[in-house]
Amino acid sequence: MATSESTVLVGAGDIASCDSLGDEATANLLDGIPGTVFTAGDNAYDRGTAAEFADCYDPSWGRHRDRTLPVAGNHDYMTADAAGYFGYFGAAAGDPSQGWYATDLGAWRIYALNSNCAAIGGCEAGSPQERWLREDLTANPRACALAIWHHPLFSSGDHGSDERTAALWQTLDAAGAEIVVNGHDHSYERFGPQDGDGVPDPAGIVELVVGTGGGSHYDFNAPLANSLARDNTAFGVVRFELYPEGWSLDFVPIAGASFTDSASGACH
């Protein structure tokens, strides 16, 4: 339970399809969890059209739009310039030519980043997004930072690891960020703290793949090193409790599912 010194951040990625009831089941979880909601991309299947946002996303997760920090996924960009996504979320999604932004949540700095790199001028070191991220981290030297984007740098799932965001990870790691949250693989996976090469490091970043918002599950490949928890049977959301000097998380499954996971840590 949140205290006067903590804030709650809750969400998942890979969410709404008019052909599935998974998103309604996870939205029911959100109905009972206060705080700020995030998405980790692929919000409205299959192509992120305005109609799919209106007909598939809005009746479920759309109930929480006014408290949502959205992130775009590749399916959102299957509509040119992710026009359905930016049209639905409006100013909350940031500049439509960029799709990245930051906000304060209690003592934490939250970064919503865009891993659809080809659409925004790249994600490599020196790209517009990486420069902005580096400058914002410098301007906001907080003890605690969490970033959300769609394509995971590390994943044991079908899509696997995506190195396009390596520079964003390195920039966050150099600034002492705590957590990165991704989607894309329709499964849950939690990694222990590690550096950008996947080497365990107590001062590194904890990565979560939370593609459990409602899209049909994917299989796993052989587990990557430092993968501590995995599941591809349960839809659900991850609930963070963010404290001034630390964090805790719980995976909350939908009714009828049994998988759970929890972890905690201190800010660097």
PDB file of C-alpha atoms in Angstrom:
ATOM      1  CA  MET A   1       0.000   0.000   0.000  1.00  0.00           C
ATOM      2  CA  ALA A   2       1.283   3.449  -0.928  1.00  0.00           C
ATOM      3  CA  THR A   3       2.372   5.661   1.947  1.00  0.00           C
ATOM      4  CA  SER A   4       2.669   9.425   2.197  1.00  0.00           C
ATOM      5  CA  GLU A   5       6.281   9.041   1.080  1.00  0.00           C
ATOM      6  CA  SER A   6       5.674   6.678  -1.844  1.00  0.00           C
ATOM      7  CA  THR A   7       3.948   6.804  -5.217  1.00  0.00           C
ATOM      8  CA  VAL A   8       2.438   4.014  -7.290  1.00  0.00           C
ATOM      9  CA  LEU A   9       3.176   3.369 -10.969  1.00  0.00           C
ATOM     10  CA  VAL A  10       1.335   0.486 -12.625  1.00  0.00           C
ATOM     11  CA  GLY A  11       0.944  -0.860 -16.147  1.00  0.00           C
ATOM     12  CA  ALA A  12       2.003  -3.197 -18.937  1.00  0.00           C
ATOM     13  CA  GLY A  13       2.521  -3.259 -22.680  1.00  0.00           C
ATOM     14  CA  ASP A  14       1.008  -5.102 -25.658  1.00  0.00           C
ATOM     15  CA  ILE A  15      -2.518  -4.369 -24.664  1.00  0.00           C
ATOM     16  CA  ALA A  16      -5.751  -4.028 -26.586  1.00  0.00           C
ATOM     17  CA  SER A  17      -7.307  -6.038 -29.393  1.00  0.00           C
ATOM     18  CA  CYS A  18     -10.955  -6.225 -30.301  1.00  0.00           C
ATOM     19  CA  ASP A  19     -10.402  -9.971 -30.780  1.00  0.00           C
ATOM     20  CA  SER A  20      -9.309 -10.569 -27.173  1.00  0.00           C
ATOM     21  CA  LEU A  21     -10.683 -10.041 -23.692  1.00  0.00           C
ATOM     22  CA  GLY A  22      -7.222  -9.915 -22.120  1.00  0.00           C
ATOM     23  CA  ASP A  23      -7.115  -6.130 -22.070  1.00  0.00           C
ATOM     24  CA  GLU A  24     -10.459  -5.941 -20.282  1.00  0.00           C
ATOM     25  CA  ALA A  25      -9.155  -8.326 -17.630  1.00  0.00           C
ATOM     26  CA  THR A  26      -6.022  -6.246 -17.046  1.00  0.00           C
ATOM     27  CA  ALA A  27      -8.058  -3.024 -17.086  1.00  0.00           C
ATOM     28  CA  ASN A  28     -10.155  -4.536 -14.308  1.00  0.00           C
ATOM     29  CA  LEU A  29      -6.950  -4.788 -12.266  1.00  0.00           C
ATOM     30  CA  LEU A  30      -6.227  -1.113 -12.902  1.00  0.00           C
ATOM     31  CA  ASP A  31      -9.711  -0.242 -11.667  1.00  0.00           C
ATOM     32  CA  GLY A  32      -8.616  -1.331  -8.195  1.00  0.00           C
ATOM     33  CA  ILE A  33      -5.095   0.117  -8.161  1.00  0.00           C
ATOM     34  CA  PRO A  34      -4.653   3.857  -7.549  1.00  0.00           C
ATOM     35  CA  GLY A  35      -1.711   5.843  -8.841  1.00  0.00           C
ATOM     36  CA  THR A  36      -0.244   6.558 -12.260  1.00  0.00           C
ATOM     37  CA  VAL A  37      -0.733   4.129 -15.158  1.00  0.00           C
ATOM     38  CA  PHE A  38       1.886   3.520 -17.856  1.00  0.00           C
ATOM     39  CA  THR A  39       1.811   1.665 -21.147  1.00  0.00           C
ATOM     40  CA  ALA A  40       4.863   0.006 -22.685  1.00  0.00           C
ATOM     41  CA  GLY A  41       3.735   0.204 -26.307  1.00  0.00           C
ATOM     42  CA  ASP A  42       1.566  -1.686 -28.793  1.00  0.00           C
ATOM     43  CA  ASN A  43      -1.479  -0.121 -27.255  1.00  0.00           C
ATOM     44  CA  ALA A  44      -4.092  -0.911 -29.934  1.00  0.00           C
ATOM     45  CA  TYR A  45      -3.816  -3.878 -32.284  1.00  0.00           C
ATOM     46  CA  ASP A  46      -3.297  -4.515 -35.046  1.00  0.00           C
ATOM     47  CA  ARG A  47      -2.230  -1.244 -36.673  1.00  0.00           C
ATOM     48  CA  GLY A  48      -2.846   1.464 -34.094  1.00  0.00           C
ATOM     49  CA  THR A  49      -5.557   3.139 -36.147  1.00  0.00           C
ATOM     50  CA  ALA A  50      -7.845   5.778 -34.698  1.00  0.00           C
ATOM     51  CA  ALA A  51     -10.699   3.278 -34.975  1.00  0.00           C
ATOM     52  CA  GLU A  52      -8.742   0.608 -33.068  1.00  0.00           C
ATOM     53  CA  PHE A  53      -7.955   3.055 -30.286  1.00  0.00           C
ATOM     54  CA  ALA A  54     -11.629   4.047 -30.111  1.00  0.00           C
ATOM     55  CA  ASP A  55     -13.097   0.558 -30.409  1.00  0.00           C
ATOM     56  CA  CYS A  56     -10.492  -1.676 -28.744  1.00  0.00           C
ATOM     57  CA  TYR A  57      -8.338   0.368 -26.328  1.00  0.00           C
ATOM     58  CA  ASP A  58     -10.755   3.011 -25.116  1.00  0.00           C
ATOM     59  CA  PRO A  59     -13.416   0.699 -23.615  1.00  0.00           C
ATOM     60  CA  SER A  60     -10.819  -1.012 -21.399  1.00  0.00           C
ATOM     61  CA  TRP A  61      -7.563   0.794 -20.618  1.00  0.00           C
ATOM     62  CA  GLY A  62      -9.091   4.010 -21.897  1.00  0.00           C
ATOM     63  CA  ARG A  63     -10.976   4.212 -18.625  1.00  0.00           C
ATOM     64  CA  HIS A  64      -7.633   5.324 -17.171  1.00  0.00           C
ATOM     65  CA  ARG A  65      -6.472   7.634 -19.958  1.00  0.00           C
ATOM     66  CA  ASP A  66      -6.440  10.722 -17.740  1.00  0.00           C
ATOM     67  CA  ARG A  67      -3.827   9.124 -15.445  1.00  0.00           C
ATOM     68  CA  THR A  68      -1.769   7.341 -18.126  1.00  0.00           C
ATOM     69  CA  LEU A  69       1.825   7.895 -19.233  1.00  0.00           C
ATOM     70  CA  PRO A  70       1.779   6.347 -22.724  1.00  0.00           C
ATOM     71  CA  VAL A  71       4.631   4.863 -24.752  1.00  0.00           C
ATOM     72  CA  ALA A  72       4.429   3.921 -28.441  1.00  0.00           C
ATOM     73  CA  GLY A  73       5.213   0.490 -29.886  1.00  0.00           C
ATOM     74  CA  ASN A  74       5.845  -0.759 -33.397  1.00  0.00           C
ATOM     75  CA  HIS A  75       2.175  -1.658 -33.946  1.00  0.00           C
ATOM     76  CA  ASP A  76       1.238   1.921 -33.090  1.00  0.00           C
ATOM     77  CA  TYR A  77       3.545   3.021 -35.914  1.00  0.00           C
ATOM     78  CA  MET A  78       1.811   0.739 -38.428  1.00  0.00           C
ATOM     79  CA  THR A  79      -0.418   3.758 -38.907  1.00  0.00           C
ATOM     80  CA  ALA A  80       1.670   6.467 -40.578  1.00  0.00           C
ATOM     81  CA  ASP A  81       3.477   8.630 -38.016  1.00  0.00           C
ATOM     82  CA  ALA A  82       1.583   6.780 -35.259  1.00  0.00           C
ATOM     83  CA  ALA A  83      -1.250   9.217 -35.929  1.00  0.00           C
ATOM     84  CA  GLY A  84      -3.835   7.088 -34.135  1.00  0.00           C
ATOM     85  CA  TYR A  85      -1.666   6.896 -31.005  1.00  0.00           C
ATOM     86  CA  PHE A  86      -0.798  10.597 -30.889  1.00  0.00           C
ATOM     87  CA  GLY A  87      -4.351  11.574 -31.756  1.00  0.00           C
ATOM     88  CA  TYR A  88      -5.757   9.465 -28.940  1.00  0.00           C
ATOM     89  CA  PHE A  89      -3.344  10.437 -26.169  1.00  0.00           C
ATOM     90  CA  GLY A  90      -2.790  14.031 -27.289  1.00  0.00           C
ATOM     91  CA  ALA A  91      -0.304  16.158 -25.366  1.00  0.00           C
ATOM     92  CA  ALA A  92       0.322  13.355 -22.858  1.00  0.00           C
ATOM     93  CA  ALA A  93       2.277  11.465 -25.554  1.00  0.00           C
ATOM     94  CA  GLY A  94       4.715  14.305 -26.216  1.00  0.00           C
ATOM     95  CA  ASP A  95       5.670  15.929 -29.504  1.00  0.00           C
ATOM     96  CA  PRO A  96       4.386  13.673 -32.338  1.00  0.00           C
ATOM     97  CA  SER A  97       7.666  14.113 -34.206  1.00  0.00           C
ATOM     98  CA  GLN A  98       9.531  12.714 -31.186  1.00  0.00           C
ATOM     99  CA  GLY A  99       7.360  10.584 -28.922  1.00  0.00           C
ATOM    100  CA  TRP A 100       9.593  10.919 -25.885  1.00  0.00           C
ATOM    101  CA  TYR A 101       9.115  12.939 -22.704  1.00  0.00           C
ATOM    102  CA  ALA A 102       9.873  12.970 -18.980  1.00  0.00           C
ATOM    103  CA  THR A 103       7.872  13.703 -15.870  1.00  0.00           C
ATOM    104  CA  ASP A 104       8.339  13.749 -12.116  1.00  0.00           C
ATOM    105  CA  LEU A 105       6.528  11.192  -9.990  1.00  0.00           C
ATOM    106  CA  GLY A 106       7.177  11.816  -6.331  1.00  0.00           C
ATOM    107  CA  ALA A 107      10.925  11.664  -5.808  1.00  0.00           C
ATOM    108  CA  TRP A 108      11.428   9.853  -9.132  1.00  0.00           C
ATOM    109  CA  ARG A 109      12.126  11.027 -12.668  1.00  0.00           C
ATOM    110  CA  ILE A 110      10.150   8.938 -15.187  1.00  0.00           C
ATOM    111  CA  TYR A 111      11.340   8.739 -18.807  1.00  0.00           C
ATOM    112  CA  ALA A 112       8.946   7.649 -21.563  1.00  0.00           C
ATOM    113  CA  LEU A 113      11.207   6.891 -24.526  1.00  0.00           C
ATOM    114  CA  ASN A 114      10.618   5.928 -28.154  1.00  0.00           C
ATOM    115  CA  SER A 115      12.319   2.780 -29.457  1.00  0.00           C
ATOM    116  CA  ASN A 116      10.791   3.111 -32.918  1.00  0.00           C
ATOM    117  CA  CYS A 117      14.165   4.457 -33.882  1.00  0.00           C
ATOM    118  CA  ALA A 118      13.799   4.725 -37.667  1.00  0.00           C
ATOM    119  CA  ALA A 119      10.777   7.003 -37.244  1.00  0.00           C
ATOM    120  CA  ILE A 120      12.516   9.546 -34.993  1.00  0.00           C
ATOM    121  CA  GLY A 121      16.048  10.019 -36.301  1.00  0.00           C
ATOM    122  CA  GLY A 122      17.655   7.042 -34.564  1.00  0.00           C
ATOM    123  CA  CYS A 123      18.396   5.963 -31.003  1.00  0.00           C
ATOM    124  CA  GLU A 124      22.179   5.773 -31.171  1.00  0.00           C
ATOM    125  CA  ALA A 125      24.601   7.929 -29.198  1.00  0.00           C
ATOM    126  CA  GLY A 126      24.276  11.487 -30.452  1.00  0.00           C
ATOM    127  CA  SER A 127      20.761  10.990 -31.826  1.00  0.00           C
ATOM    128  CA  PRO A 128      18.201  13.666 -30.927  1.00  0.00           C
ATOM    129  CA  GLN A 129      16.564  11.412 -28.320  1.00  0.00           C
ATOM    130  CA  GLU A 130      19.831  10.281 -26.716  1.00  0.00           C
ATOM    131  CA  ARG A 131      21.105  13.869 -26.514  1.00  0.00           C
ATOM    132  CA  TRP A 132      17.849  15.002 -24.936  1.00  0.00           C
ATOM    133  CA  LEU A 133      17.965  12.120 -22.451  1.00  0.00           C
ATOM    134  CA  ARG A 134      21.550  12.872 -21.467  1.00  0.00           C
ATOM    135  CA  GLU A 135      20.774  16.557 -21.001  1.00  0.00           C
ATOM    136  CA  ASP A 136      17.632  15.871 -18.955  1.00  0.00           C
ATOM    137  CA  LEU A 137      19.457  13.434 -16.685  1.00  0.00           C
ATOM    138  CA  THR A 138      22.116  16.080 -16.104  1.00  0.00           C
ATOM    139  CA  ALA A 139      19.514  18.758 -15.414  1.00  0.00           C
ATOM    140  CA  ASN A 140      17.589  16.475 -13.025  1.00  0.00           C
ATOM    141  CA  PRO A 141      20.206  14.735 -10.894  1.00  0.00           C
ATOM    142  CA  ARG A 142      17.688  12.711  -8.941  1.00  0.00           C
ATOM    143  CA  ALA A 143      18.573   9.748  -6.808  1.00  0.00           C
ATOM    144  CA  CYS A 144      15.990   7.617  -8.620  1.00  0.00           C
ATOM    145  CA  ALA A 145      15.038   7.205 -12.291  1.00  0.00           C
ATOM    146  CA  LEU A 146      12.882   4.761 -14.268  1.00  0.00           C
ATOM    147  CA  ALA A 147      12.568   4.554 -18.060  1.00  0.00           C
ATOM    148  CA  ILE A 148       9.927   2.913 -20.242  1.00  0.00           C
ATOM    149  CA  TRP A 149      10.220   1.998 -23.916  1.00  0.00           C
ATOM    150  CA  HIS A 150       8.843  -0.770 -26.117  1.00  0.00           C
ATOM    151  CA  HIS A 151      11.672  -2.903 -27.558  1.00  0.00           C
ATOM    152  CA  PRO A 152      13.801  -4.589 -24.844  1.00  0.00           C
ATOM    153  CA  LEU A 153      17.572  -4.554 -24.968  1.00  0.00           C
ATOM    154  CA  PHE A 154      17.430  -7.944 -23.230  1.00  0.00           C
ATOM    155  CA  SER A 155      14.735 -10.585 -23.711  1.00  0.00           C
ATOM    156  CA  SER A 156      14.530 -14.376 -23.689  1.00  0.00           C
ATOM    157  CA  GLY A 157      11.251 -14.204 -25.616  1.00  0.00           C
ATOM    158  CA  ASP A 158      10.460 -14.875 -29.265  1.00  0.00           C
ATOM    159  CA  HIS A 159      11.441 -11.401 -30.457  1.00  0.00           C
ATOM    160  CA  GLY A 160      14.633 -11.534 -28.425  1.00  0.00           C
ATOM    161  CA  SER A 161      17.055  -8.764 -27.550  1.00  0.00           C
ATOM    162  CA  ASP A 162      17.037  -5.543 -29.578  1.00  0.00           C
ATOM    163  CA  GLU A 163      20.327  -3.675 -29.610  1.00  0.00           C
ATOM    164  CA  ARG A 164      18.916  -0.491 -31.141  1.00  0.00           C
ATOM    165  CA  THR A 165      18.375   0.963 -27.680  1.00  0.00           C
ATOM    166  CA  ALA A 166      21.833   0.137 -26.306  1.00  0.00           C
ATOM    167  CA  ALA A 167      22.901   3.790 -26.260  1.00  0.00           C
ATOM    168  CA  LEU A 168      19.808   4.802 -24.284  1.00  0.00           C
ATOM    169  CA  TRP A 169      20.596   2.096 -21.730  1.00  0.00           C
ATOM    170  CA  GLN A 170      24.225   3.220 -21.487  1.00  0.00           C
ATOM    171  CA  THR A 171      23.169   6.828 -20.935  1.00  0.00           C
ATOM    172  CA  LEU A 172      20.738   5.833 -18.203  1.00  0.00           C
ATOM    173  CA  ASP A 173      23.259   3.476 -16.612  1.00  0.00           C
ATOM    174  CA  ALA A 174      25.940   6.160 -16.546  1.00  0.00           C
ATOM    175  CA  ALA A 175      23.507   8.419 -14.675  1.00  0.00           C
ATOM    176  CA  GLY A 176      22.676   5.713 -12.121  1.00  0.00           C
ATOM    177  CA  ALA A 177      19.133   4.909 -13.261  1.00  0.00           C
ATOM    178  CA  GLU A 178      17.354   2.075 -11.486  1.00  0.00           C
ATOM    179  CA  ILE A 179      14.779   0.442 -13.753  1.00  0.00           C
ATOM    180  CA  VAL A 180      13.909  -0.025 -17.439  1.00  0.00           C
ATOM    181  CA  VAL A 181      10.469  -1.354 -18.412  1.00  0.00           C
ATOM    182  CA  ASN A 182       9.723  -2.782 -21.863  1.00  0.00           C
ATOM    183  CA  GLY A 183       7.109  -4.763 -23.778  1.00  0.00           C
ATOM    184  CA  HIS A 184       7.230  -6.245 -27.320  1.00  0.00           C
ATOM    185  CA  ASP A 185       7.623  -9.862 -26.221  1.00  0.00           C
ATOM    186  CA  HIS A 186       4.216 -10.970 -24.944  1.00  0.00           C
ATOM    187  CA  SER A 187       5.459 -12.391 -21.680  1.00  0.00           C
ATOM    188  CA  TYR A 188       6.852 -11.367 -18.310  1.00  0.00           C
ATOM    189  CA  GLU A 189      10.562 -11.416 -17.559  1.00  0.00           C
ATOM    190  CA  ARG A 190      12.680  -9.806 -14.852  1.00  0.00           C
ATOM    191  CA  PHE A 191      16.436  -9.434 -15.006  1.00  0.00           C
ATOM    192  CA  GLY A 192      18.777  -8.786 -12.122  1.00  0.00           C
ATOM    193  CA  PRO A 193      20.735  -5.517 -12.140  1.00  0.00           C
ATOM    194  CA  GLN A 194      23.197  -5.504 -15.024  1.00  0.00           C
ATOM    195  CA  ASP A 195      25.225  -3.293 -17.307  1.00  0.00           C
ATOM    196  CA  GLY A 196      24.589  -2.702 -21.000  1.00  0.00           C
ATOM    197  CA  ASP A 197      26.472  -5.877 -21.916  1.00  0.00           C
ATOM    198  CA  GLY A 198      24.277  -8.036 -19.700  1.00  0.00           C
ATOM    199  CA  VAL A 199      26.970  -8.460 -17.051  1.00  0.00           C
ATOM    200  CA  PRO A 200      25.588  -8.598 -13.495  1.00  0.00           C
ATOM    201  CA  ASP A 201      26.334  -5.367 -11.658  1.00  0.00           C
ATOM    202  CA  PRO A 202      24.824  -4.355  -8.292  1.00  0.00           C
ATOM    203  CA  ALA A 203      24.910  -0.755  -9.495  1.00  0.00           C
ATOM    204  CA  GLY A 204      23.294  -1.658 -12.831  1.00  0.00           C
ATOM    205  CA  ILE A 205      19.756  -1.428 -14.163  1.00  0.00           C
ATOM    206  CA  VAL A 206      16.917  -3.855 -13.438  1.00  0.00           C
ATOM    207  CA  GLU A 207      15.011  -4.600 -16.658  1.00  0.00           C
ATOM    208  CA  LEU A 208      11.439  -5.857 -16.843  1.00  0.00           C
ATOM    209  CA  VAL A 209       9.656  -7.112 -19.943  1.00  0.00           C
ATOM    210  CA  VAL A 210       5.944  -6.720 -19.236  1.00  0.00           C
ATOM    211  CA  GLY A 211       4.196  -7.569 -22.500  1.00  0.00           C
ATOM    212  CA  THR A 212       1.279  -8.941 -20.516  1.00  0.00           C
ATOM    213  CA  GLY A 213      -1.412  -6.318 -21.066  1.00  0.00           C
ATOM    214  CA  GLY A 214      -3.720  -8.539 -23.120  1.00  0.00           C
ATOM    215  CA  GLY A 215      -2.051  -9.571 -26.385  1.00  0.00           C
ATOM    216  CA  SER A 216      -1.689 -13.336 -26.922  1.00  0.00           C
ATOM    217  CA  HIS A 217       1.364 -14.835 -25.229  1.00  0.00           C
ATOM    218  CA  TYR A 218       4.669 -15.708 -26.933  1.00  0.00           C
ATOM    219  CA  ASP A 219       7.024 -18.597 -26.260  1.00  0.00           C
ATOM    220  CA  PHE A 220      10.428 -18.276 -24.600  1.00  0.00           C
ATOM    221  CA  ASN A 221      13.783 -19.173 -26.072  1.00  0.00           C
ATOM    222  CA  ALA A 222      16.661 -20.332 -23.852  1.00  0.00           C
ATOM    223  CA  PRO A 223      16.849 -18.002 -20.829  1.00  0.00           C
ATOM    224  CA  LEU A 224      19.430 -15.259 -21.058  1.00  0.00           C
ATOM    225  CA  ALA A 225      22.014 -14.954 -18.336  1.00  0.00           C
ATOM    226  CA  ASN A 226      20.754 -12.930 -15.381  1.00  0.00           C
ATOM    227  CA  SER A 227      17.085 -13.648 -16.164  1.00  0.00           C
ATOM    228  CA  LEU A 228      15.572 -14.207 -12.732  1.00  0.00           C
ATOM    229  CA  ALA A 229      11.848 -14.679 -13.379  1.00  0.00           C
ATOM    230  CA  ARG A 230       9.789 -15.598 -16.446  1.00  0.00           C
ATOM    231  CA  ASP A 231       6.170 -16.388 -17.277  1.00  0.00           C
ATOM    232  CA  ASN A 232       4.079 -16.621 -20.431  1.00  0.00           C
ATOM    233  CA  THR A 233       0.830 -17.915 -18.965  1.00  0.00           C
ATOM    234  CA  ALA A 234      -0.649 -14.933 -17.132  1.00  0.00           C
ATOM    235  CA  PHE A 235      -1.960 -11.600 -18.278  1.00  0.00           C
ATOM    236  CA  GLY A 236      -1.337  -8.947 -15.664  1.00  0.00           C
ATOM    237  CA  VAL A 237       0.278  -5.669 -14.692  1.00  0.00           C
ATOM    238  CA  VAL A 238       3.391  -4.714 -12.784  1.00  0.00           C
ATOM    239  CA  ARG A 239       2.837  -2.451  -9.809  1.00  0.00           C
ATOM    240  CA  PHE A 240       5.743  -0.340  -8.597  1.00  0.00           C
ATOM    241  CA  GLU A 241       5.860   1.404  -5.272  1.00  0.00           C
ATOM    242  CA  LEU A 242       8.409   4.197  -5.620  1.00  0.00           C
ATOM    243  CA  TYR A 243      10.012   5.597  -2.471  1.00  0.00           C
ATOM    244  CA  PRO A 244      12.417   8.530  -2.078  1.00  0.00           C
ATOM    245  CA  GLU A 245      15.340   6.120  -1.713  1.00  0.00           C
ATOM    246  CA  GLY A 246      14.142   2.841  -3.196  1.00  0.00           C
ATOM    247  CA  TRP A 247      11.459   0.772  -4.881  1.00  0.00           C
ATOM    248  CA  SER A 248       9.453  -2.417  -4.768  1.00  0.00           C
ATOM    249  CA  LEU A 249       7.462  -4.207  -7.456  1.00  0.00           C
ATOM    250  CA  ASP A 250       4.820  -6.889  -7.717  1.00  0.00           C
ATOM    251  CA  PHE A 251       3.437  -8.623 -10.781  1.00  0.00           C
ATOM    252  CA  VAL A 252      -0.329  -8.685 -10.326  1.00  0.00           C
ATOM    253  CA  PRO A 253      -2.047 -11.405 -12.404  1.00  0.00           C
ATOM    254  CA  ILE A 254      -5.610 -11.303 -13.657  1.00  0.00           C
ATOM    255  CA  ALA A 255      -8.308 -13.298 -11.899  1.00  0.00           C
ATOM    256  CA  GLY A 256      -7.755 -17.013 -12.371  1.00  0.00           C
ATOM    257  CA  ALA A 257      -4.016 -16.772 -13.044  1.00  0.00           C
ATOM    258  CA  SER A 258      -1.524 -17.834 -10.411  1.00  0.00           C
ATOM    259  CA  PHE A 259       1.899 -16.474 -11.427  1.00  0.00           C
ATOM    260  CA  THR A 260       3.325 -13.732  -9.226  1.00  0.00           C
ATOM    261  CA  ASP A 261       6.701 -12.090  -8.834  1.00  0.00           C
ATOM    262  CA  SER A 262       8.153  -9.451  -6.543  1.00  0.00           C
ATOM    263  CA  ALA A 263      11.419  -7.605  -6.068  1.00  0.00           C
ATOM    264  CA  SER A 264      12.808  -4.515  -4.373  1.00  0.00           C
ATOM    265  CA  GLY A 265      15.910  -2.384  -4.346  1.00  0.00           C
ATOM    266  CA  ALA A 266      17.548   0.857  -3.305  1.00  0.00           C
ATOM    267  CA  CYS A 267      18.252   3.844  -5.515  1.00  0.00           C
ATOM    268  CA  HIS A 268      21.859   4.214  -6.584  1.00  0.00           C
TER     269      HIS A 268
END
